[in-house]
Amino acid sequence: MEAVARRLRGRFGNWVTRRIPPARSVTLDQRRIFILPSRAGLFFGLLVILILLTAINYQNNMSYALAFLLATLFVVGVLHSYANLSGLRLHGVAASTVFPGQQSEFVLRLERGRRQQHYALRLAWPDSGDAVVNLVDRDTAELRLYLPVGGRGWYHPGRLLLESTYPLGLLRCWTWVDLDLRALVYPRPLSSGELPGVAGDRPEGAAIPVVGSDDFYGFREYRPGDSLRQVHWKGLAKGQGLQSKHYVGYADRSLWLDWELFSGLPTEQRLSHLCYWALAFERAQEDYGLRLPGLTLAPPAVSTSWTGC
């Protein structure tokens, strides 16, 4: 039984995908809007049938009139329910990047078409809260829905439900759109103590002697071969002995997060350690590069470049 239900759901999903393909912007029309009676509508229809049977049985004109009036009201409700959603445009704006276990923020924008008014629009994903909005005295509305994400990688929330029972509550007018939004889920940061392979505690560089550099560093004892221009003549005149001026340059110490720094560990643990150190460098505002199998990002490897990892 469960297999049959799963097969039916799969076929229905394929049919909806062909009818409403994924797109970042969707305009609702007759191909994308579905109307079915609500529970109140089913009860209303049953009541109309009972009134009509009573009218036929007793040949009562007032019962006939009431039954036809209520049936007409139901038909008019179908037209108004369809018009409430027709022409409405939905846009998928953005999805925030998160870490596993957090909730991603999905930003949507609704835009009315042809100066038409839309009432009591309810939007929700199966695992999210819902939001109800009216587009009456404004042309657009921006919504934010939050969804818990899964593991590392791209998270796809699936199809978004938009429904309304306006105006009478007898009919449920709905659509099921895929706005092609995906949230990037980073690896879970995992501390590794000290970063292997990085020495020194000066992030701006390690000092090394460079003869002829313009950066004065201090004095040292004179060595045979030193240039006369480096000799500290004033110190010699003061009786401080023969000394040479010492110049240095600063070698750039580029920070690299390398896949091989954590060799021997499982893939997910490697990524978690790299993510931890990338966040640490971002907080310290240090430039760093990233080396992964098949991918190298030279410094500065800003966080936006991680979307391709």
CSV table of C-alpha atoms in Angstrom, one decimal:
chain,number,residue,atom,x,y,z
A,1,MET,CA,0.0,0.0,0.0
A,2,GLU,CA,2.8,2.3,0.9
A,3,ALA,CA,4.6,1.5,-2.4
A,4,VAL,CA,1.4,2.4,-4.4
A,5,ALA,CA,1.1,5.7,-2.5
A,6,ARG,CA,4.7,6.5,-3.2
A,7,ARG,CA,4.3,5.7,-6.9
A,8,LEU,CA,1.2,7.9,-7.1
A,9,ARG,CA,3.0,10.7,-5.4
A,10,GLY,CA,5.9,10.3,-7.8
A,11,ARG,CA,3.7,10.4,-10.9
A,12,PHE,CA,1.8,13.5,-9.5
A,13,GLY,CA,5.1,15.2,-8.9
A,14,ASN,CA,6.3,14.5,-12.4
A,15,TRP,CA,3.0,15.9,-13.8
A,16,VAL,CA,3.3,19.1,-11.7
A,17,THR,CA,6.9,19.5,-12.8
A,18,ARG,CA,5.9,19.3,-16.5
A,19,ARG,CA,3.0,21.7,-15.9
A,20,ILE,CA,4.9,24.2,-13.6
A,21,PRO,CA,8.6,23.9,-14.3
A,22,PRO,CA,11.1,25.4,-11.9
A,23,ALA,CA,11.7,29.1,-12.5
A,24,ARG,CA,12.9,32.0,-10.4
A,25,SER,CA,9.8,34.0,-11.4
A,26,VAL,CA,6.4,32.6,-12.0
A,27,THR,CA,3.2,34.3,-13.1
A,28,LEU,CA,0.0,32.5,-12.2
A,29,ASP,CA,-2.5,31.7,-14.9
A,30,GLN,CA,-5.0,29.0,-15.8
A,31,ARG,CA,-2.2,26.4,-16.2
A,32,ARG,CA,-0.8,27.0,-12.7
A,33,ILE,CA,-4.0,27.5,-10.6
A,34,PHE,CA,-6.0,24.6,-9.2
A,35,ILE,CA,-9.4,24.9,-7.5
A,36,LEU,CA,-11.1,22.3,-5.3
A,37,PRO,CA,-13.9,22.6,-2.8
A,38,SER,CA,-12.8,23.0,0.8
A,39,ARG,CA,-14.4,21.0,3.7
A,40,ALA,CA,-16.9,23.8,4.1
A,41,GLY,CA,-17.5,23.7,0.4
A,42,LEU,CA,-18.2,20.0,0.4
A,43,PHE,CA,-20.7,20.4,3.3
A,44,PHE,CA,-22.2,23.3,1.4
A,45,GLY,CA,-22.6,21.2,-1.8
A,46,LEU,CA,-24.2,18.4,0.2
A,47,LEU,CA,-26.6,20.9,1.7
A,48,VAL,CA,-27.6,22.2,-1.7
A,49,ILE,CA,-28.3,18.7,-2.9
A,50,LEU,CA,-30.5,18.0,0.1
A,51,ILE,CA,-32.5,21.2,-0.5
A,52,LEU,CA,-32.9,20.3,-4.1
A,53,LEU,CA,-34.1,16.7,-3.3
A,54,THR,CA,-36.5,18.2,-0.8
A,55,ALA,CA,-37.8,20.6,-3.4
A,56,ILE,CA,-38.3,17.8,-5.9
A,57,ASN,CA,-40.1,15.6,-3.4
A,58,TYR,CA,-42.5,18.2,-2.1
A,59,GLN,CA,-42.6,20.3,-5.4
A,60,ASN,CA,-41.9,23.4,-3.3
A,61,ASN,CA,-40.9,26.5,-5.4
A,62,MET,CA,-39.2,28.3,-2.6
A,63,SER,CA,-36.9,25.3,-2.0
A,64,TYR,CA,-36.1,25.3,-5.7
A,65,ALA,CA,-35.3,29.0,-5.6
A,66,LEU,CA,-33.1,28.5,-2.6
A,67,ALA,CA,-31.2,25.5,-4.1
A,68,PHE,CA,-30.6,27.4,-7.4
A,69,LEU,CA,-29.5,30.5,-5.5
A,70,LEU,CA,-27.0,28.7,-3.4
A,71,ALA,CA,-25.7,26.8,-6.5
A,72,THR,CA,-25.2,30.1,-8.3
A,73,LEU,CA,-23.4,31.4,-5.3
A,74,PHE,CA,-21.0,28.5,-5.5
A,75,VAL,CA,-20.3,29.0,-9.2
A,76,VAL,CA,-19.7,32.7,-8.7
A,77,GLY,CA,-17.3,31.8,-5.9
A,78,VAL,CA,-15.3,29.7,-8.3
A,79,LEU,CA,-14.8,32.7,-10.6
A,80,HIS,CA,-13.8,35.0,-7.7
A,81,SER,CA,-11.4,32.4,-6.2
A,82,TYR,CA,-9.6,32.1,-9.6
A,83,ALA,CA,-9.5,35.9,-10.1
A,84,ASN,CA,-7.9,36.3,-6.7
A,85,LEU,CA,-4.8,34.4,-7.7
A,86,SER,CA,-4.7,35.0,-11.5
A,87,GLY,CA,-2.0,37.4,-12.6
A,88,LEU,CA,-0.1,37.2,-9.4
A,89,ARG,CA,3.7,37.0,-9.9
A,90,LEU,CA,6.0,35.2,-7.4
A,91,HIS,CA,9.8,35.9,-7.4
A,92,GLY,CA,12.4,33.9,-5.5
A,93,VAL,CA,14.9,36.6,-4.3
A,94,ALA,CA,17.6,34.9,-2.2
A,95,ALA,CA,18.4,32.2,0.3
A,96,SER,CA,20.9,32.8,3.2
A,97,THR,CA,24.0,30.6,3.7
A,98,VAL,CA,24.0,28.6,6.9
A,99,PHE,CA,25.7,25.8,8.8
A,100,PRO,CA,24.1,22.4,9.4
A,101,GLY,CA,21.4,22.4,12.0
A,102,GLN,CA,20.5,26.1,11.4
A,103,GLN,CA,17.5,27.6,9.7
A,104,SER,CA,18.0,29.3,6.3
A,105,GLU,CA,16.1,32.5,5.4
A,106,PHE,CA,14.3,32.4,2.1
A,107,VAL,CA,13.3,35.7,0.7
A,108,LEU,CA,10.3,35.9,-1.6
A,109,ARG,CA,8.6,38.8,-3.4
A,110,LEU,CA,5.0,38.9,-4.5
A,111,GLU,CA,3.9,41.3,-7.2
A,112,ARG,CA,0.3,42.0,-8.3
A,113,GLY,CA,-0.5,42.2,-12.0
A,114,ARG,CA,-2.9,44.5,-13.9
A,115,ARG,CA,-3.6,46.6,-10.7
A,116,GLN,CA,-5.6,43.6,-9.4
A,117,GLN,CA,-6.1,43.1,-5.7
A,118,HIS,CA,-5.2,39.8,-4.0
A,119,TYR,CA,-6.6,38.8,-0.6
A,120,ALA,CA,-5.7,36.2,2.1
A,121,LEU,CA,-2.7,34.7,0.3
A,122,ARG,CA,-1.1,32.0,2.4
A,123,LEU,CA,2.4,30.8,1.6
A,124,ALA,CA,4.3,27.9,3.2
A,125,TRP,CA,6.8,25.1,2.6
A,126,PRO,CA,6.0,21.7,4.1
A,127,ASP,CA,8.6,22.2,6.9
A,128,SER,CA,8.3,25.9,7.4
A,129,GLY,CA,6.0,28.3,9.1
A,130,ASP,CA,3.4,30.1,7.0
A,131,ALA,CA,2.8,33.7,6.1
A,132,VAL,CA,-0.4,35.4,5.1
A,133,VAL,CA,-0.4,38.5,3.0
A,134,ASN,CA,-2.8,40.8,1.2
A,135,LEU,CA,-1.9,42.8,-1.9
A,136,VAL,CA,-4.5,45.5,-1.8
A,137,ASP,CA,-3.0,49.0,-1.4
A,138,ARG,CA,0.5,48.1,-2.5
A,139,ASP,CA,2.0,46.6,-5.6
A,140,THR,CA,4.6,44.3,-4.1
A,141,ALA,CA,5.2,42.5,-0.8
A,142,GLU,CA,8.4,40.8,0.4
A,143,LEU,CA,8.2,37.7,2.6
A,144,ARG,CA,10.8,35.8,4.6
A,145,LEU,CA,10.3,32.1,5.4
A,146,TYR,CA,12.6,30.0,7.5
A,147,LEU,CA,13.5,26.4,6.9
A,148,PRO,CA,15.7,24.0,8.8
A,149,VAL,CA,18.4,22.7,6.5
A,150,GLY,CA,20.1,19.3,6.3
A,151,GLY,CA,23.8,18.5,5.8
A,152,ARG,CA,26.6,20.1,3.9
A,153,GLY,CA,25.8,21.1,0.3
A,154,TRP,CA,23.0,22.8,-1.5
A,155,TYR,CA,19.6,22.6,0.2
A,156,HIS,CA,16.5,22.7,-2.0
A,157,PRO,CA,13.3,23.4,-0.1
A,158,GLY,CA,11.0,21.9,-2.8
A,159,ARG,CA,7.8,23.3,-4.0
A,160,LEU,CA,6.1,26.3,-2.3
A,161,LEU,CA,2.4,26.1,-1.6
A,162,LEU,CA,0.3,29.2,-2.2
A,163,GLU,CA,-3.3,29.0,-1.4
A,164,SER,CA,-6.4,31.0,-0.6
A,165,THR,CA,-10.0,30.4,0.3
A,166,TYR,CA,-11.1,33.9,-0.5
A,167,PRO,CA,-13.9,35.1,-0.7
A,168,LEU,CA,-16.4,32.6,0.8
A,169,GLY,CA,-14.2,29.8,2.2
A,170,LEU,CA,-16.1,27.3,0.1
A,171,LEU,CA,-13.3,26.7,-2.4
A,172,ARG,CA,-9.5,26.2,-2.0
A,173,CYS,CA,-7.6,27.9,-4.8
A,174,TRP,CA,-3.9,26.9,-4.8
A,175,THR,CA,-0.8,26.4,-6.7
A,176,TRP,CA,2.5,24.6,-6.1
A,177,VAL,CA,5.5,26.4,-7.5
A,178,ASP,CA,9.2,25.7,-7.6
A,179,LEU,CA,11.1,29.1,-7.4
A,180,ASP,CA,14.4,27.4,-8.0
A,181,LEU,CA,15.9,28.7,-4.7
A,182,ARG,CA,18.8,26.8,-3.0
A,183,ALA,CA,20.6,27.5,0.2
A,184,LEU,CA,24.3,26.8,0.6
A,185,VAL,CA,25.1,24.8,3.7
A,186,TYR,CA,28.7,25.1,4.8
A,187,PRO,CA,30.6,22.3,6.6
A,188,ARG,CA,30.1,22.3,10.3
A,189,PRO,CA,33.1,24.2,11.8
A,190,LEU,CA,35.4,21.9,13.9
A,191,SER,CA,38.4,23.1,15.9
A,192,SER,CA,41.7,21.4,15.3
A,193,GLY,CA,43.8,23.1,17.9
A,194,GLU,CA,46.8,24.5,16.0
A,195,LEU,CA,46.8,24.8,12.2
A,196,PRO,CA,49.4,22.3,10.9
A,197,GLY,CA,52.1,23.8,8.7
A,198,VAL,CA,51.8,27.4,9.7
A,199,ALA,CA,54.6,28.9,11.7
A,200,GLY,CA,55.2,32.3,13.2
A,201,ASP,CA,53.0,34.6,15.1
A,202,ARG,CA,53.2,37.7,12.9
A,203,PRO,CA,50.4,37.6,10.4
A,204,GLU,CA,51.9,40.4,8.3
A,205,GLY,CA,55.1,38.5,7.6
A,206,ALA,CA,58.4,37.2,9.1
A,207,ALA,CA,61.4,39.4,9.1
A,208,ILE,CA,64.5,38.3,7.1
A,209,PRO,CA,67.7,40.1,6.5
A,210,VAL,CA,67.9,41.7,3.1
A,211,VAL,CA,71.1,43.6,2.2
A,212,GLY,CA,70.5,46.9,0.6
A,213,SER,CA,66.9,47.1,1.8
A,214,ASP,CA,65.5,50.5,2.9
A,215,ASP,CA,63.9,49.2,6.1
A,216,PHE,CA,66.3,49.9,9.0
A,217,TYR,CA,66.2,47.2,11.7
A,218,GLY,CA,69.1,48.0,14.0
A,219,PHE,CA,72.9,47.6,14.5
A,220,ARG,CA,75.1,44.6,14.5
A,221,GLU,CA,78.8,43.9,14.7
A,222,TYR,CA,80.8,44.8,11.5
A,223,ARG,CA,81.5,41.8,9.3
A,224,PRO,CA,84.1,41.7,6.6
A,225,GLY,CA,82.5,42.5,3.3
A,226,ASP,CA,79.9,44.9,4.7
A,227,SER,CA,79.5,48.1,2.6
A,228,LEU,CA,81.0,51.2,3.9
A,229,ARG,CA,77.7,52.9,3.5
A,230,GLN,CA,76.3,50.5,6.2
A,231,VAL,CA,79.0,51.4,8.7
A,232,HIS,CA,77.7,53.3,11.7
A,233,TRP,CA,80.3,56.1,11.6
A,234,LYS,CA,78.7,58.2,14.3
A,235,GLY,CA,78.8,55.3,16.7
A,236,LEU,CA,82.4,54.7,15.9
A,237,ALA,CA,83.2,58.3,16.6
A,238,LYS,CA,81.5,57.9,20.0
A,239,GLY,CA,83.7,55.0,20.8
A,240,GLN,CA,81.0,52.3,20.4
A,241,GLY,CA,83.1,50.1,18.1
A,242,LEU,CA,82.7,49.3,14.5
A,243,GLN,CA,79.1,48.4,13.8
A,244,SER,CA,77.0,48.1,10.6
A,245,LYS,CA,73.5,49.2,10.1
A,246,HIS,CA,71.2,46.3,9.7
A,247,TYR,CA,68.4,46.4,7.2
A,248,VAL,CA,65.7,43.9,6.7
A,249,GLY,CA,62.8,43.2,4.4
A,250,TYR,CA,59.6,41.4,5.2
A,251,ALA,CA,58.8,38.3,3.4
A,252,ASP,CA,55.1,37.9,2.7
A,253,ARG,CA,53.6,35.0,4.6
A,254,SER,CA,50.6,34.0,2.7
A,255,LEU,CA,48.2,31.8,4.6
A,256,TRP,CA,47.0,28.8,2.8
A,257,LEU,CA,44.4,26.3,3.8
A,258,ASP,CA,45.4,23.2,2.1
A,259,TRP,CA,43.5,20.0,1.8
A,260,GLU,CA,46.7,18.0,2.6
A,261,LEU,CA,47.1,19.8,5.9
A,262,PHE,CA,44.7,17.3,7.4
A,263,SER,CA,45.7,14.2,5.4
A,264,GLY,CA,44.5,10.9,6.9
A,265,LEU,CA,41.2,12.3,8.2
A,266,PRO,CA,37.8,11.6,6.7
A,267,THR,CA,36.5,14.0,4.0
A,268,GLU,CA,33.8,15.6,6.2
A,269,GLN,CA,36.3,16.2,9.1
A,270,ARG,CA,38.8,17.7,6.7
A,271,LEU,CA,36.2,20.1,5.4
A,272,SER,CA,35.1,21.0,9.0
A,273,HIS,CA,38.6,21.8,10.0
A,274,LEU,CA,39.2,24.0,6.9
A,275,CYS,CA,35.9,25.7,7.5
A,276,TYR,CA,36.9,26.5,11.1
A,277,TRP,CA,40.1,28.1,10.1
A,278,ALA,CA,38.6,30.0,7.2
A,279,LEU,CA,36.1,31.5,9.7
A,280,ALA,CA,39.0,32.3,12.1
A,281,PHE,CA,40.9,34.1,9.3
A,282,GLU,CA,37.8,36.0,8.2
A,283,ARG,CA,37.3,37.2,11.8
A,284,ALA,CA,41.0,38.3,12.0
A,285,GLN,CA,40.6,39.9,8.5
A,286,GLU,CA,43.6,38.0,7.2
A,287,ASP,CA,44.1,37.1,3.6
A,288,TYR,CA,44.3,33.4,2.9
A,289,GLY,CA,44.3,31.0,0.0
A,290,LEU,CA,42.5,27.7,-0.3
A,291,ARG,CA,43.7,24.5,-2.0
A,292,LEU,CA,41.2,21.7,-2.6
A,293,PRO,CA,41.5,18.7,-5.0
A,294,GLY,CA,40.9,20.3,-8.4
A,295,LEU,CA,40.4,23.8,-7.1
A,296,THR,CA,42.8,26.6,-6.0
A,297,LEU,CA,41.7,30.0,-4.7
A,298,ALA,CA,44.6,32.3,-4.4
A,299,PRO,CA,44.6,34.9,-1.6
A,300,PRO,CA,42.5,36.7,-0.8
A,301,ALA,CA,40.0,33.8,-1.0
A,302,VAL,CA,37.0,35.7,0.3
A,303,SER,CA,34.0,33.8,1.6
A,304,THR,CA,31.9,34.5,-1.5
A,305,SER,CA,34.4,32.3,-3.4
A,306,TRP,CA,33.4,29.3,-1.3
A,307,THR,CA,30.2,28.9,-3.2
A,308,GLY,CA,32.1,26.9,-5.8
A,309,CYS,CA,33.6,24.5,-3.3
